[in-house]
Every structure is written in structure tokens, then in C-alpha cells.
Coordinates of C-alpha atoms in Angstrom, one line a residue:
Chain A
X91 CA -112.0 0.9 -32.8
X92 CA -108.4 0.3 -33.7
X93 CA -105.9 3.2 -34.6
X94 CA -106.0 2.0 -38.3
X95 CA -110.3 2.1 -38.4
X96 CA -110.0 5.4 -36.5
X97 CA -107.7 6.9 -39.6
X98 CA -109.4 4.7 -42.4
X99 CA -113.0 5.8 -41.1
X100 CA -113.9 9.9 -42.1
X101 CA -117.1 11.1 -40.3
X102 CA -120.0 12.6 -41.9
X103 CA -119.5 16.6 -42.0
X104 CA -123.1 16.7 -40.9
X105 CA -122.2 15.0 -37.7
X106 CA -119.8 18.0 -36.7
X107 CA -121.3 21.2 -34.6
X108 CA -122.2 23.9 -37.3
X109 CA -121.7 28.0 -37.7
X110 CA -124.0 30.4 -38.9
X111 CA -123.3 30.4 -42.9
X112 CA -124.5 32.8 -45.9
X113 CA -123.7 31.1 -49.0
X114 CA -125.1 33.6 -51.5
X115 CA -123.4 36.3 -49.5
X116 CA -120.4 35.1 -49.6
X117 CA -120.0 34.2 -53.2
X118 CA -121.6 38.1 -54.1
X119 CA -118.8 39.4 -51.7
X120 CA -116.4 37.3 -53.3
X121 CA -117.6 38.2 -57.2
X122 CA -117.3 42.0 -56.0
X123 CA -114.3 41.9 -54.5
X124 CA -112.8 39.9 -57.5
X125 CA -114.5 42.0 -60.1
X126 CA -112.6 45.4 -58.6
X127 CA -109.6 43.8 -58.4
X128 CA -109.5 42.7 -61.8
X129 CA -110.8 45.9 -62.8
X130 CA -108.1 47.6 -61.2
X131 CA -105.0 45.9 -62.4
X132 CA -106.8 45.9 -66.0
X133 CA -106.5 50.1 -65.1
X134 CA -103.2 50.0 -63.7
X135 CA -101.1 47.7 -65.9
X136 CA -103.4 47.1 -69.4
X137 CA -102.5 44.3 -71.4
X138 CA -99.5 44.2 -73.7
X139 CA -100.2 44.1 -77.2
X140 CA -96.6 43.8 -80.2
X141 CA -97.6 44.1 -83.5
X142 CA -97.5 41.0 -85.2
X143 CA -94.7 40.4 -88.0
X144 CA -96.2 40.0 -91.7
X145 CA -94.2 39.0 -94.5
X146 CA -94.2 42.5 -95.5
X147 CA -92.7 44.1 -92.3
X148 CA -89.8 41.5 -92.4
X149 CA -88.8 41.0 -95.8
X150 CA -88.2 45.3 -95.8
X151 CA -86.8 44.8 -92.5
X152 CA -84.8 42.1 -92.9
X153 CA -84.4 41.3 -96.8
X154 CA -81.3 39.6 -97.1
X155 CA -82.5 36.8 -94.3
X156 CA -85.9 36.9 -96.4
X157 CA -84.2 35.7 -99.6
X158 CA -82.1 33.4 -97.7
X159 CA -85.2 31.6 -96.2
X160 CA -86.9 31.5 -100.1
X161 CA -84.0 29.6 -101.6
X162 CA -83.7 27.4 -98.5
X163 CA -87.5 26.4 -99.2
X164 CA -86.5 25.8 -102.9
X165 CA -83.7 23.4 -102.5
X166 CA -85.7 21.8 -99.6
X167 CA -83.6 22.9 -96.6
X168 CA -85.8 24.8 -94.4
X169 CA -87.1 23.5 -90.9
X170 CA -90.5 23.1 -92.8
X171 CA -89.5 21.4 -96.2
X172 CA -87.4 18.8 -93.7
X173 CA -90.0 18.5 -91.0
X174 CA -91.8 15.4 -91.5
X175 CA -95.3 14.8 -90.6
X176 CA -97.7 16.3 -90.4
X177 CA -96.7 19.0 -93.3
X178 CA -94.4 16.3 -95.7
X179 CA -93.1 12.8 -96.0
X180 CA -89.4 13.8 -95.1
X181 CA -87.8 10.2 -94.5
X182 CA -86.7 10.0 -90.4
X183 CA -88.5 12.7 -89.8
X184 CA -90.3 12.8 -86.6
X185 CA -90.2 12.6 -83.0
X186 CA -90.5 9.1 -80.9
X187 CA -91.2 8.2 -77.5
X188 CA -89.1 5.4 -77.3
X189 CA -89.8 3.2 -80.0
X190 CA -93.1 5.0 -80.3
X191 CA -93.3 7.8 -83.2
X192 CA -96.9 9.3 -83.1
X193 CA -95.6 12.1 -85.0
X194 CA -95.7 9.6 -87.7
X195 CA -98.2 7.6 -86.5
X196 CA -100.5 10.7 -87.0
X197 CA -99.5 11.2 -90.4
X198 CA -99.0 14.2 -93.2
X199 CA -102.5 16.0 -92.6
X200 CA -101.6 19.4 -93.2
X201 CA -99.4 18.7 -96.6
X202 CA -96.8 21.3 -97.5
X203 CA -94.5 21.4 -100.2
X204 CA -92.4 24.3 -99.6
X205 CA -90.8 25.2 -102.9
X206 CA -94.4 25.1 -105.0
X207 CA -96.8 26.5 -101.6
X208 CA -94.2 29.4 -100.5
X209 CA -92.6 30.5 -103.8
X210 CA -93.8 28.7 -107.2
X211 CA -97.8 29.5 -106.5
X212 CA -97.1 32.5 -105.1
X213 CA -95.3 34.0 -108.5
X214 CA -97.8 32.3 -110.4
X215 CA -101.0 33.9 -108.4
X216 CA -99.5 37.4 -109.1
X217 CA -98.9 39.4 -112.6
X218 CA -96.0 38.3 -114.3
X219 CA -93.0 40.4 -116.1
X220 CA -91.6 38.7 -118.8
X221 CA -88.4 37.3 -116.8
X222 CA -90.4 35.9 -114.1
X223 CA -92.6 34.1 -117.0
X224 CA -89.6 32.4 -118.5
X225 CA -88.1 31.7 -115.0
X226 CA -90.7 29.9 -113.8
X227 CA -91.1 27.9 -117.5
X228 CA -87.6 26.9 -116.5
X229 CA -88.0 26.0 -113.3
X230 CA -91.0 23.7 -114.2
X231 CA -89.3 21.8 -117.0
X232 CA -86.2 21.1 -115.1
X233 CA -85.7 17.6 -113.8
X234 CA -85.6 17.9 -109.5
X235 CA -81.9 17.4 -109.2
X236 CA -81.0 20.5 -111.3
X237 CA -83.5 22.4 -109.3
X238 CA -81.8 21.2 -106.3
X239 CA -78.7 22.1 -107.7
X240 CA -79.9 25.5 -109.0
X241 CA -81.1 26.7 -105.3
X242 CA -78.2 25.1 -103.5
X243 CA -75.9 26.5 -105.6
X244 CA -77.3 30.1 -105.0
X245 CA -78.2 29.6 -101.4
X246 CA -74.0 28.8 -100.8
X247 CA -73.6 31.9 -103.3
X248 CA -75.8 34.2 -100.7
X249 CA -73.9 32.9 -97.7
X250 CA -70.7 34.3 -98.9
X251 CA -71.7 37.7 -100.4
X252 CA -71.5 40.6 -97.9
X253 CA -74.4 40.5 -95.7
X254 CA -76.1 38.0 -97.4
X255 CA -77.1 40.7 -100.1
X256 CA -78.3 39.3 -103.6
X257 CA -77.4 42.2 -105.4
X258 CA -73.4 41.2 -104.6
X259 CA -73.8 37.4 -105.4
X260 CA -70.7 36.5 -107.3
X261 CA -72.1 35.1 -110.6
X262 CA -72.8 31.6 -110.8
X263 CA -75.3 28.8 -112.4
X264 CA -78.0 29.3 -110.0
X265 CA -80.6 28.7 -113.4
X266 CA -83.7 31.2 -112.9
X267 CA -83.2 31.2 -109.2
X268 CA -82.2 34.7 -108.8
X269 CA -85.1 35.8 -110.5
X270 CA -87.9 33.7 -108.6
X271 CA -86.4 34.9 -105.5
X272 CA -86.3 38.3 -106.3
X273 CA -89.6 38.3 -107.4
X274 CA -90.8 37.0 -104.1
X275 CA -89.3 39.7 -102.5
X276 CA -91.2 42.5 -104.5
X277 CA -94.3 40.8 -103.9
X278 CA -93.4 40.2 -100.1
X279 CA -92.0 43.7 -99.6
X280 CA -95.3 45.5 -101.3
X281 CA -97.1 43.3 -99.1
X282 CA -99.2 41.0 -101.9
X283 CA -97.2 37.4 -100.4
X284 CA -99.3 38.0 -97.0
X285 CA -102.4 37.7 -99.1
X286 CA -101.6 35.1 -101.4
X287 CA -100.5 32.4 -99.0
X288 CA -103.5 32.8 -97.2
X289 CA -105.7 32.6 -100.4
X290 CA -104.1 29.7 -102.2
X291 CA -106.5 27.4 -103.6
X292 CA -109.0 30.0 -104.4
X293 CA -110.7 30.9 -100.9
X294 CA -112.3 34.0 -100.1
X295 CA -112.6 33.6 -96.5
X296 CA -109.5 32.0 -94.7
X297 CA -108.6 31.8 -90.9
X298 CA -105.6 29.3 -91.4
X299 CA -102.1 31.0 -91.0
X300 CA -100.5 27.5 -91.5
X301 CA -98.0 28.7 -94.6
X302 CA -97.4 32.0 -93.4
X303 CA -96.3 30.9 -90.0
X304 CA -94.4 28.5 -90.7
X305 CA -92.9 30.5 -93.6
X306 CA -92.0 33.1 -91.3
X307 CA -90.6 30.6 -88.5
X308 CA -88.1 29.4 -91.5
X309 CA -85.9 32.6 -90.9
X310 CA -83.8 34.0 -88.6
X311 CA -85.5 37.3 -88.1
X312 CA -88.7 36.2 -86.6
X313 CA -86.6 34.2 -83.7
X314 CA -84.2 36.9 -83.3
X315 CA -87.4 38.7 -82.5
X316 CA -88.4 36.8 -80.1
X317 CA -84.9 36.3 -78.2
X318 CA -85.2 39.7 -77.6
X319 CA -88.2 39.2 -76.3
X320 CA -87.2 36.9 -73.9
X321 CA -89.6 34.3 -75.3
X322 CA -87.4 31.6 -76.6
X323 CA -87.5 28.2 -75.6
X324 CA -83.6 28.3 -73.3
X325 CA -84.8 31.3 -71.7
X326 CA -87.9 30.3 -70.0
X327 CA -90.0 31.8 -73.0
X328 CA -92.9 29.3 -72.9
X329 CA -94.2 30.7 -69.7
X330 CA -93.1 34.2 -71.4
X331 CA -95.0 36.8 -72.2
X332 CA -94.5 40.5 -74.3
X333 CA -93.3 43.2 -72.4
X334 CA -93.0 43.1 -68.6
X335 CA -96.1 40.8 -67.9
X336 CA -96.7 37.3 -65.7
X337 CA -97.5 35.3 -69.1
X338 CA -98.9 31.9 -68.4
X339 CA -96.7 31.3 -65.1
X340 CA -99.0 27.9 -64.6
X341 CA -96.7 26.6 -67.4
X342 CA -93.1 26.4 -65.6
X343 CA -93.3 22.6 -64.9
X344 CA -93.5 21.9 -68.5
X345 CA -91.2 24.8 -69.5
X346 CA -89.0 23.6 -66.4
X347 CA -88.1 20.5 -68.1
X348 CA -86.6 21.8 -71.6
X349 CA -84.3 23.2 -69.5
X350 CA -82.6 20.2 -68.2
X351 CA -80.6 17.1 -69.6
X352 CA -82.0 14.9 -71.4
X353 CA -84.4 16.9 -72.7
X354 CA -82.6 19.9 -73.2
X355 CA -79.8 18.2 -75.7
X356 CA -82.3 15.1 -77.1
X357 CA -84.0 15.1 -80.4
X358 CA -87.4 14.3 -79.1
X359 CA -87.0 16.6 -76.6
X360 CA -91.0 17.7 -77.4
X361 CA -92.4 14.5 -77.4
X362 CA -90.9 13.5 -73.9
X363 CA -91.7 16.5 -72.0
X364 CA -95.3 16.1 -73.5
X365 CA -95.3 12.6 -72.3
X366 CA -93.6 12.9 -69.0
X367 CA -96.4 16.0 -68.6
X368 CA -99.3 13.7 -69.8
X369 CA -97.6 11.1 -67.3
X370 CA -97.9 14.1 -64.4
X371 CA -101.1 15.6 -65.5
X372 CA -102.6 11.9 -65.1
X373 CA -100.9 10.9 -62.0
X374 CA -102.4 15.0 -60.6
X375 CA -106.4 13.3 -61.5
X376 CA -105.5 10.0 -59.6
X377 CA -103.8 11.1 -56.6
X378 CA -106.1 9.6 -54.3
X379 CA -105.0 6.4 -55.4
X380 CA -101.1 6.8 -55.4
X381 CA -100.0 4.9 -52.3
X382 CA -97.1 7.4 -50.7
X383 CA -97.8 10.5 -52.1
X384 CA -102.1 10.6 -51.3
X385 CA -100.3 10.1 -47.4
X386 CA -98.0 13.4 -47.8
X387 CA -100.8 15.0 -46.2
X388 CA -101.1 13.5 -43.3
X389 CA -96.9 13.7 -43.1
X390 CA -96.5 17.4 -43.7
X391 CA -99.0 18.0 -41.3
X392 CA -99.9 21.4 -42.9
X393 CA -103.3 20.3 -42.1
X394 CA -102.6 21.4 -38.7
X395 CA -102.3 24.8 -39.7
X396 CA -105.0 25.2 -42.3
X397 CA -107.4 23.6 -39.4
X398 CA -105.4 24.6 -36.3
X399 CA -108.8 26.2 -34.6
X400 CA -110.1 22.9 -35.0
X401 CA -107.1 20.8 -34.1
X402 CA -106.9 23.8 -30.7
X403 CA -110.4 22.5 -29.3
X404 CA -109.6 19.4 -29.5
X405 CA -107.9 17.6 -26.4
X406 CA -105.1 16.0 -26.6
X407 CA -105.0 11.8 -26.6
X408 CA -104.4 10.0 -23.4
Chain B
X108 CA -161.1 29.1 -61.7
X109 CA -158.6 26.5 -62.4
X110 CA -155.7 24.8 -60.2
X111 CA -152.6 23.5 -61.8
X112 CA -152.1 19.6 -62.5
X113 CA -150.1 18.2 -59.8
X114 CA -146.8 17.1 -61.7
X115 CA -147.0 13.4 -62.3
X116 CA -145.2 11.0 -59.4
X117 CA -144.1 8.3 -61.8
X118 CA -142.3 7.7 -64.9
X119 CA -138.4 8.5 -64.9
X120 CA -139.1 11.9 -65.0
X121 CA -140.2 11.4 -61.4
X122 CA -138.0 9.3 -60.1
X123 CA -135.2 11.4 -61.3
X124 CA -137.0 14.6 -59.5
X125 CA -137.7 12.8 -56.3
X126 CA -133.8 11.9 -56.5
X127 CA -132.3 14.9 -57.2
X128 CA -134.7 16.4 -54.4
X129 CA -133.2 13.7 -52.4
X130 CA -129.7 14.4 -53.2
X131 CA -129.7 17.9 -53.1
X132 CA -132.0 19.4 -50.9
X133 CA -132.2 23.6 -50.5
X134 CA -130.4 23.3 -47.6
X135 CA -127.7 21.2 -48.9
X136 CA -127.5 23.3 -52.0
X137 CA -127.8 26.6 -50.7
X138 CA -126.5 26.4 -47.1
X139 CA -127.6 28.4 -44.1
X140 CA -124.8 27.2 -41.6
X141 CA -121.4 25.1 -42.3
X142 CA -119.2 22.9 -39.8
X143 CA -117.6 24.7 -37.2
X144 CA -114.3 23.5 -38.7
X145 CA -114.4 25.3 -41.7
X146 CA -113.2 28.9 -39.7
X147 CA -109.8 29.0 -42.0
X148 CA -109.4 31.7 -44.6
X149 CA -108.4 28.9 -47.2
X150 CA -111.9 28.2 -47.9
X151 CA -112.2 31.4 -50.0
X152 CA -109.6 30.2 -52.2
X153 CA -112.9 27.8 -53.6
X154 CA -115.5 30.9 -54.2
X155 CA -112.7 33.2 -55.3
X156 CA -111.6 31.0 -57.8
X157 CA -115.7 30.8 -58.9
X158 CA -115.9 34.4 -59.3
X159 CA -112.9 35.2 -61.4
X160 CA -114.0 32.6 -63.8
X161 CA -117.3 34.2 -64.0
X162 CA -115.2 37.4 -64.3
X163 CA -113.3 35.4 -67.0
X164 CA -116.6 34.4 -69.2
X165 CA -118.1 37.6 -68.4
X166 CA -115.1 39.5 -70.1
X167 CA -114.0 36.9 -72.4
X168 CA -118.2 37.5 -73.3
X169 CA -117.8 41.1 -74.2
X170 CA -114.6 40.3 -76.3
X171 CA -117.0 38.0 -78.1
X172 CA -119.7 40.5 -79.0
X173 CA -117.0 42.5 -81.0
X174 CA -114.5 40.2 -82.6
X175 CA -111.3 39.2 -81.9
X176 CA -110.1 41.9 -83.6
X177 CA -112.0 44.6 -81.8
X178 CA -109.2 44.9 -78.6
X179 CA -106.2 46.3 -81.2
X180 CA -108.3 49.2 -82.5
X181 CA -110.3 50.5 -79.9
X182 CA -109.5 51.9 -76.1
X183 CA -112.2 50.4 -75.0
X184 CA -111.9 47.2 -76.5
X185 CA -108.3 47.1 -74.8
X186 CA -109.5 47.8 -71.4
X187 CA -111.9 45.0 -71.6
X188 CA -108.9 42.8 -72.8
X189 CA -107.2 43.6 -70.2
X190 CA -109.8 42.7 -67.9
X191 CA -109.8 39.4 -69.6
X192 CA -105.9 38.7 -69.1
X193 CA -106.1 40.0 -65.6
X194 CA -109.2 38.0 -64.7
X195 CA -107.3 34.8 -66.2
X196 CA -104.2 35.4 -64.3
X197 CA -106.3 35.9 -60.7
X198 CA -108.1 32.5 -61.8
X199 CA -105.2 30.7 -62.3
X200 CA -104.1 31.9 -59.1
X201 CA -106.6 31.5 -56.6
X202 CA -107.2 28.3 -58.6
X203 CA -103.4 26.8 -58.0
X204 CA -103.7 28.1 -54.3
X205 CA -107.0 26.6 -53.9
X206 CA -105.4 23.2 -55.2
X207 CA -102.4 23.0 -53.2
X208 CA -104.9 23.6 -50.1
X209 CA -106.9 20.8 -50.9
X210 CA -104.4 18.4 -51.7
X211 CA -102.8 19.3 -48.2
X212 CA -106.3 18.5 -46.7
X213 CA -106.1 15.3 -48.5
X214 CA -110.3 16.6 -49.6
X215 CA -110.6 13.3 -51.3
X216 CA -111.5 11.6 -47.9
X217 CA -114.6 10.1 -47.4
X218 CA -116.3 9.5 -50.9
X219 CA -114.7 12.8 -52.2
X220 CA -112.8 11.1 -54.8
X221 CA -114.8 12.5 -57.9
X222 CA -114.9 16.2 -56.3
X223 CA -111.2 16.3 -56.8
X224 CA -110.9 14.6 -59.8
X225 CA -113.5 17.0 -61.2
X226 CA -111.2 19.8 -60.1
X227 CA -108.3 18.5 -61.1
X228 CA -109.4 17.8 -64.6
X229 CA -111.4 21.3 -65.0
X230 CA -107.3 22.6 -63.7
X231 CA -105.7 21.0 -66.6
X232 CA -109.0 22.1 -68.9
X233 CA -108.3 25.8 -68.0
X234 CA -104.8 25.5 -68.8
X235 CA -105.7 24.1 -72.1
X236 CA -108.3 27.1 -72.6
X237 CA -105.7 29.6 -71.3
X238 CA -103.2 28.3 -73.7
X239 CA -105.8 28.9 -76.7
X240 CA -106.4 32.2 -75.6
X241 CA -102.9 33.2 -75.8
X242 CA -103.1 32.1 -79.7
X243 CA -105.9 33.7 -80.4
X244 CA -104.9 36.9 -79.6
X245 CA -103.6 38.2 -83.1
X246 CA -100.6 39.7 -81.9
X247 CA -96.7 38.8 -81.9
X248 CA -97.1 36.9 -79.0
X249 CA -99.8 34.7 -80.5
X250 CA -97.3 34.3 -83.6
X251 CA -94.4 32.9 -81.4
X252 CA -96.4 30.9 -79.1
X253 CA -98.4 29.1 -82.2
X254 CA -94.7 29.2 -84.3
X255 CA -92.9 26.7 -81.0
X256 CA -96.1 24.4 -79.5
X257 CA -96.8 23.7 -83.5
X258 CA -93.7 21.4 -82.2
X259 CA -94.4 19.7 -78.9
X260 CA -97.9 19.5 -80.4
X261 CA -96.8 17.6 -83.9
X262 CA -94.3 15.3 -81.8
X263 CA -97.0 13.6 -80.2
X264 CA -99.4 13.5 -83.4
X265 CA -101.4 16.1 -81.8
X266 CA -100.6 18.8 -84.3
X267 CA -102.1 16.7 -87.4
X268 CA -105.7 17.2 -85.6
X269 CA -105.5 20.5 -83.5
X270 CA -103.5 23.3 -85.4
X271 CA -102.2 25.7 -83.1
X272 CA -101.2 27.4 -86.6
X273 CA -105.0 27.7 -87.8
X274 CA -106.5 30.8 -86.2
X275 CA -110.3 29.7 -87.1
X276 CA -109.9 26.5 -84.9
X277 CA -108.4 27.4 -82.6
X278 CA -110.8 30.7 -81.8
X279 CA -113.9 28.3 -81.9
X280 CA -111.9 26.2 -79.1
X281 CA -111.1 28.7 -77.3
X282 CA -114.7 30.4 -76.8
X283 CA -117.1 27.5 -77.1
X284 CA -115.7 24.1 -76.8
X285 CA -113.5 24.7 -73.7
X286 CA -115.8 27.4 -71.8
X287 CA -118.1 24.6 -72.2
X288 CA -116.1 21.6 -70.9
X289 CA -115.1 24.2 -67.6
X290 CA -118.3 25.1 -67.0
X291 CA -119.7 21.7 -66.9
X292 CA -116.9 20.4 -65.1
X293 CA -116.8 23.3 -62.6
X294 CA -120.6 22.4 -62.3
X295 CA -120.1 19.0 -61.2
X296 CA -117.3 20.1 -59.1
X297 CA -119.5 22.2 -57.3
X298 CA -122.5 20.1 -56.9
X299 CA -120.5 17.4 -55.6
X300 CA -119.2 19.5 -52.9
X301 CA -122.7 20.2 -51.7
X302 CA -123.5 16.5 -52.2
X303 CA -120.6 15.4 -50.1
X304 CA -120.4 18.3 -48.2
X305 CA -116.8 19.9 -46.6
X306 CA -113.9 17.2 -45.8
X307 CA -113.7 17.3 -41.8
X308 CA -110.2 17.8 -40.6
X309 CA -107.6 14.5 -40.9
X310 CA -108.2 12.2 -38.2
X311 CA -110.7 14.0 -36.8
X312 CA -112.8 11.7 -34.6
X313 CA -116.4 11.3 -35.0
X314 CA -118.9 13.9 -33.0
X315 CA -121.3 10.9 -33.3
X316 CA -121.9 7.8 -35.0
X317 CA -122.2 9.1 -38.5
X318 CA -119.0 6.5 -39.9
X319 CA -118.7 5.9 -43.4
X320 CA -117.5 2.2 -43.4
X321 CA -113.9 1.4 -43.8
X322 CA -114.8 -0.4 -47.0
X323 CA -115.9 2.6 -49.0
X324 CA -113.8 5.4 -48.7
X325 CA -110.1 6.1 -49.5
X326 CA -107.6 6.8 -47.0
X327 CA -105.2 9.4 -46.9

């Protein structure tokens, strides 16, 4: 047989001299063994658990940035109302592989119009004072460039009073603005806004946090948050995890590449990791096929090791 | 007194029995001796990774017959949540070792193709289902992770089909669809190892003449 039959052929495991072997005993050993351990690091280090943020806990925590994020989904600033697909039509929105966008190939699926889903529906869904009544008359019969203007107007008004604080907004035509806004906040601060973007359209029963979330993601507070955390994206957060705890570790390829150029400083930095990962996670499958790296066995020779009282009995070529 | 009708020898149903039968006999499914070769301590990387991801369902199980909910308001409920974290984390673990062990071995040898792409699939399933989990969870952590893979998600079109932001779908995910897909995948992974039986050692020679021809296996 020639060197290269010798490495293409693999023999038969039956054909090799056998050991005494207790299959069932070894797996019950092994499910024992694993069950203690797991129930002793679940005793010894728990699990962590942070209260989630509601729209209540952050607009009394963090008012000022709460208002600020309102007005910014009025006049159609916020990372949501400029996303693109799938949540609106925002024109060059959207992330591309190359020349390939399946961001917007995809399509808006999960539509959201910030101003009317975060603030309009929300006033309208709760008891109304008087002002809020003819506020929101106003803002319905004005044309979309004065509401544009209105919230624009007031959101550059907020950025120069002291801490962002409505109450020392210098006066300005910011139309009924101020009073939408402040309205939100009541209703966010005694907690209602939490309910009502879950319920709009009437359900009862709701599991989707789609407009809450992404409300919330709009500010500042929720990311400052997480920064502290350790969680966001520059600091390795994807594999991250609350409190002092391995978090999904398996992730660090994919997290590993956010952190370096091109992705870090592109655009579409998302949609090229997840390719170059799909790329990876495809080439893991075929391995046997990849001429080069299904041979890096054989090169590294850590076979030797992992069968080295095999390789020990066996005598050496002449 | 009666005797049982012998169960019929033809049809499909009996081919496929006398096939399986064929395929996997007791001793190639349940095993009273292995090849001498196997005396390395990387083969419990395999049945450790089997038993934390029964230690997985089994937890992930009693999380189940409460709610998701249960864990945050109850002591108990957070023990057994911690057993499901831990159990995860020793899975993922013994899984990753048990990968890099058998790409080392090159185990795809002789007709053992399928067993690692089984495995290698049923990895990337598990950090899928792991991923889920970590939404699911109801907590701040859930928030943030749902709040930044809505992006990678939506930049490949994924994110119009499977919201990470909706709670509901991603739950039903996360406890039936890709249990399921593991199972069965770790199932067939399994199987086929007692079908092909244990890679023998890289270029070991042959005791005897048992050969698989050049022509249809892959070389390392």
C-alpha cells in the first residue's frame, strides 16, 4: 500500500483490540457528577438578576433626558423614527452587504411611526385635561412641516436650558409641544405609558415590548445604564453579562470583531460581522471538506497527545 | 391460552425494523467493551456534554412548570434559575472543549462526515437557544441584550421575521422550537456515533483487513 493509501484509508474501529466498557455507567456517573456540580455553583454564586427599567423608573429618574427623547420622536429624530426597515420607510436607511441591503430587502414588518405610536396615541388612550385636548386638536390640524418645526424648535430650546429642564425653556413657538410632552411625562412618571404602549390597538393580552424597547433605547439613560454595566457594544458587552458573571463567553468571536477596523468605524458594521459569522459558522459545518485547514490536524500533531497511549504501543516505522 | 402474533416480516414496516436492527444492534448501541484506543480522558468531554444538557432541559423543565416569571419572586424559583444558567454555562463548556478535541482528532475520518456536522450544527443551535434564553429572562439584561441584537438582527433582514424585541416569540423559541431542533440533532449525533463507531487514531494502521476504500472516505 502506498504512503498516500495508508493516510487516505481509516480502518474499521471494530478491527482494533477492545477494553472492557460500561456505557450506561458511565453516562449515570457522568449525569451525577454534572448534576452536583451545577447544583453547587447554582448554591455558591446564584444567578444575577437587575431590575428591568420601565418607563416609569426612568422618566422620575431621569426626566429631563425623558422629555428630550419625546420631542426627538415628534420631529422625527430619534434612532427609531430614522431607522429604516423593518419599523419605517426612512429613505437610505438600512444596512448593506456590499451592494446587498437585506435590511431592505426584508421590508417594514414591524411599522412604527414614532410621533403618533410613542406620544400622540398615548395622550389620546388616557383622560384628557382641557390643555392636552386642545393641544393635541392642534397638533392634528397642523400641516407636517409646522409640526416639524414645532418639535424642532423646542427640542434646540431643551438643549440650551440648564440641564435640559422644561420648566427653564426660554419661551419660544414650540406650538402645543410643551404641553404634549409634559403630559407624556405625567403619564410616564405615574406609570400609565408602560401600559398603554403595550395595549395599543385594543389587546388585552400582549407579550410584544417592540415600542417600549425601542422607546426606551431612544434615550440616553437606558445606555448610560448599561455602560456602567459594562455591557455596551466597545466594551466587550455582547458577551457581557449583569454583575460579576461569565455571560455568554461562547460569543467573543462575534463580539471580537466590532472591535476592530473596518467594522468598528463602518456603517454596516452589523450586517458584516453577521455575514462574516454566517461565512465562519458555515465554513465550522464543512470543515471536512476545506482543503488546508481539515489537514491542521494531522500538522499540530495534538493527536499525539490526546492518543499518546496509543501512539506509545505502537513501534516505530522502519 | 393464547400466544402473540408474530410481528409481520414484510411491508416497509419490516424492512425498516430488520434495518434498524441491522444498523444498530444492542451491542452497537449499548456497548459492553470499546477500542483499546479510546484510554484518554477527552472522551468524557462527549457524555459530559450529554448530561448537562439533560441538566439544562431538566431545569429549564422546572422553570417551565411555573412561568417565566416565577424565578424573580420566589427563592426557590431563583435557585432553580440558577441551576439553569449554571447548567448552560457547563454545556457550553464541556461542549466547546469537546469540539476542539474532535476537530484535533480530525473525527470526520472514515465516513464520519455527518457525526460532525450533526455536532457542529446542534453547536451553533445551542448558541442560538442560549442566546433566546438570555432574552427571555425579564430582567435588565434581557432589555439591553434585545435593545442591541434588534440591530445586527434587522441589518440582515432577520429582525423583520424573528423579533428579539417581542417577548411571546421569542419564549416559544426558546422552550419548544430550539429544545426540539437540539434534541433531535444531538439524537442523530449520537446514533451516528454508535453507527460509525469511535474515529481510531490518525494514521493508525489497520489491525486487520477491515479498509474502508480510498474512494469513500475523507482524508484529513
Amino acid at each position: 500500500m502506498t504512503r498516500r493509501n495508508r493516510r487516505a484509508a481509516t480502518p474499521e474501529s471494530s478491527a482494533f483490540p477492545t477494553r472492557p466498557y460500561d456505557l450506561i455507567k458511565e453516562v449515570t456517573i457522568a449525569m451525577v457528577l454534572v448534576a452536583a456540580l451545577t447544583a453547587g455553583l447554582a448554591a455558591l454564586f446564584s444567578s444575577p438578576d437587575e431590575r428591568p427599567v420601565t418607563l416609569g423608573s426612568w422618566s422620575r429618574t431621569a426626566s429631563a433626558d425623558f422629555t428630550a427623547t419625546a420631542v426627538s420622536e415628534l420631529d422625527g429624530t430619534s434612532t427609531t423614527a430614522q431607522y429604516g426597515p423593518p419599523y419605517n420607510h426612512t429613505p437610505g436607511a438600512g444596512q448593506k452587504i456590499g451592494p446587498l441591503g437585506l435590511q431592505r430587502l426584508a421590508g417594514v414588518r414591524i411599522p412604527i411611526d414614532t410621533a403618533d405610536d410613542f406620544v400622540i396615541q398615548p395622550l389620546r388612550q388616557a383622560p384628557e385635561p382641557p390643555a392636552v385636548t386642545d393641544a393635541l386638536a392642534a397638533w392634528s390640524a397642523a400641516p407636517a412641516n409646522q409640526q416639524q418645526a414645532w418639535a424642532s424648535a423646542y427640542s434646540d430650546a431643551l438643549g440650551k436650558a440648564p440641564n435640559g429642564d422644561p420648566a427653564q425653556v426660554a419661551p419660544g413657538g414650540y406650538g402645543p409641544v410643551p404641553v404634549l410632552t409634559s403630559r407624556l411625562l405625567q403619564l410616564a412618571q405615574s406609570g400609565a405609558l408602560d401600559g398603554e404602549l403595550l395595549t395599543e390597538g385594543g389587546q388585552f393580552y400582549q407579550t410584544d415590548y417592540t415600542r417600549p424597547l425601542l422607546f426606551l433605547g431612544d434615550g440616553t439613560y437606558f445606555a448610560n445604564l448599561a455602560q456602567a454595566q459594562h455591557l455596551a457594544g466597545d466594551q466587550w458587552g455582547m458577551m457581557n453579562e449583569t454583575g460579576n458573571y461569565p455571560g455568554q463567553a461562547w460569543l467573543w468571536l462575534y463580539t471580537f470583531w466590532y472591535q476592530i477596523e473596518p467594522f468598528k468605524s463602518s456603517g454596516n458594521a452589523d450586517a458584516l460581522v453577521w455575514a462574516l459569522m454566517a461565512l465562519l459558522s458555515v465554513a465550522l459545518v464543512l470543515v471536512p471538506f476545506i482543503p488546508g485547514i481539515r489537514s491542521i490536524p494531522r500538522w499540530t500533531r495534538v493527536h499525539r497527545l490526546i492518543w499518546r497511549d496509543y501512539y506509545r504501543t505502537q513501534q516505530p516505522p522502519r | 391460552m393464547s400466544s402473540a402474533a408474530p410481528a409481520p416480516e414484510h411491508g416497509w414496516t419490516g424492512w425498516l425494523r430488520r434495518r434498524v436492527v441491522a444498523a444498530l444492534p444492542p451491542e452497537k448501541l449499548l456497548p459492553d467493551s470499546q477500542p483499546a484506543y479510546m484510554s484518554s480522558w477527552v472522551y468524557l468531554f462527549g457524555v459530559a456534554t450529554v448530561s448537562s444538557l439533560a441538566v439544562v432541559l431538566v431545569s429549564g423543565g422546572l422553570l417551565a412548570l411555573k412561568g417565566p416569571a416565577w424565578w424573580h419572586v420566589s427563592a426557590v424559583g431563583k435557585y432553580v434559575n440558577s441551576l439553569h444558567l449554571w447548567s448552560v454555562e457547563l454545556f457550553m463548556f464541556v461542549l466547546v472543549l469537546h469540539l476542539w478535541a474532535k476537530f484535533f482528532m480530525a473525527a470526520w475520518r472514515g465516513r464520519r462526515v455527518l457525526t460532525w456536522m450533526t455536532g457542529a450544527v446542534a453547536f451553533l443551535t445551542s448558541i442560538g437557544t442560549a442566546f433566546s434564553g438570555y432574552l427571555v429572562q425579564q430582567n435588565f439584561d434581557s432589555q439591553w441584550i434585545a435593545d442591541q441584537a434588534k440591530d445586527g438582527m434587522n441589518a440582515v433582514g432577520i429582525g423583520a421575521f424573528w423579533n428579539v424585541l417581542d417577548f411571546g416569540q421569542m419564549l416559544t423559541w426558546h422552550i419548544v422550537l430550539f429544545p426540539a431542533v437540539i434534541c433531535l440533532l444531538s439524537a442523530w449525533h449520537v446514533l451516528l456515533v454508535r453507527l460509525r463507531g469511535i474515529v481510531p487514531p490518525i494514521d493508525a494502521p489497520a489491525p486487520d483487513t477491515h479498509l474502508i476504500p480510498p474512494g469513500q472516505e475523507e482524508r484529513a
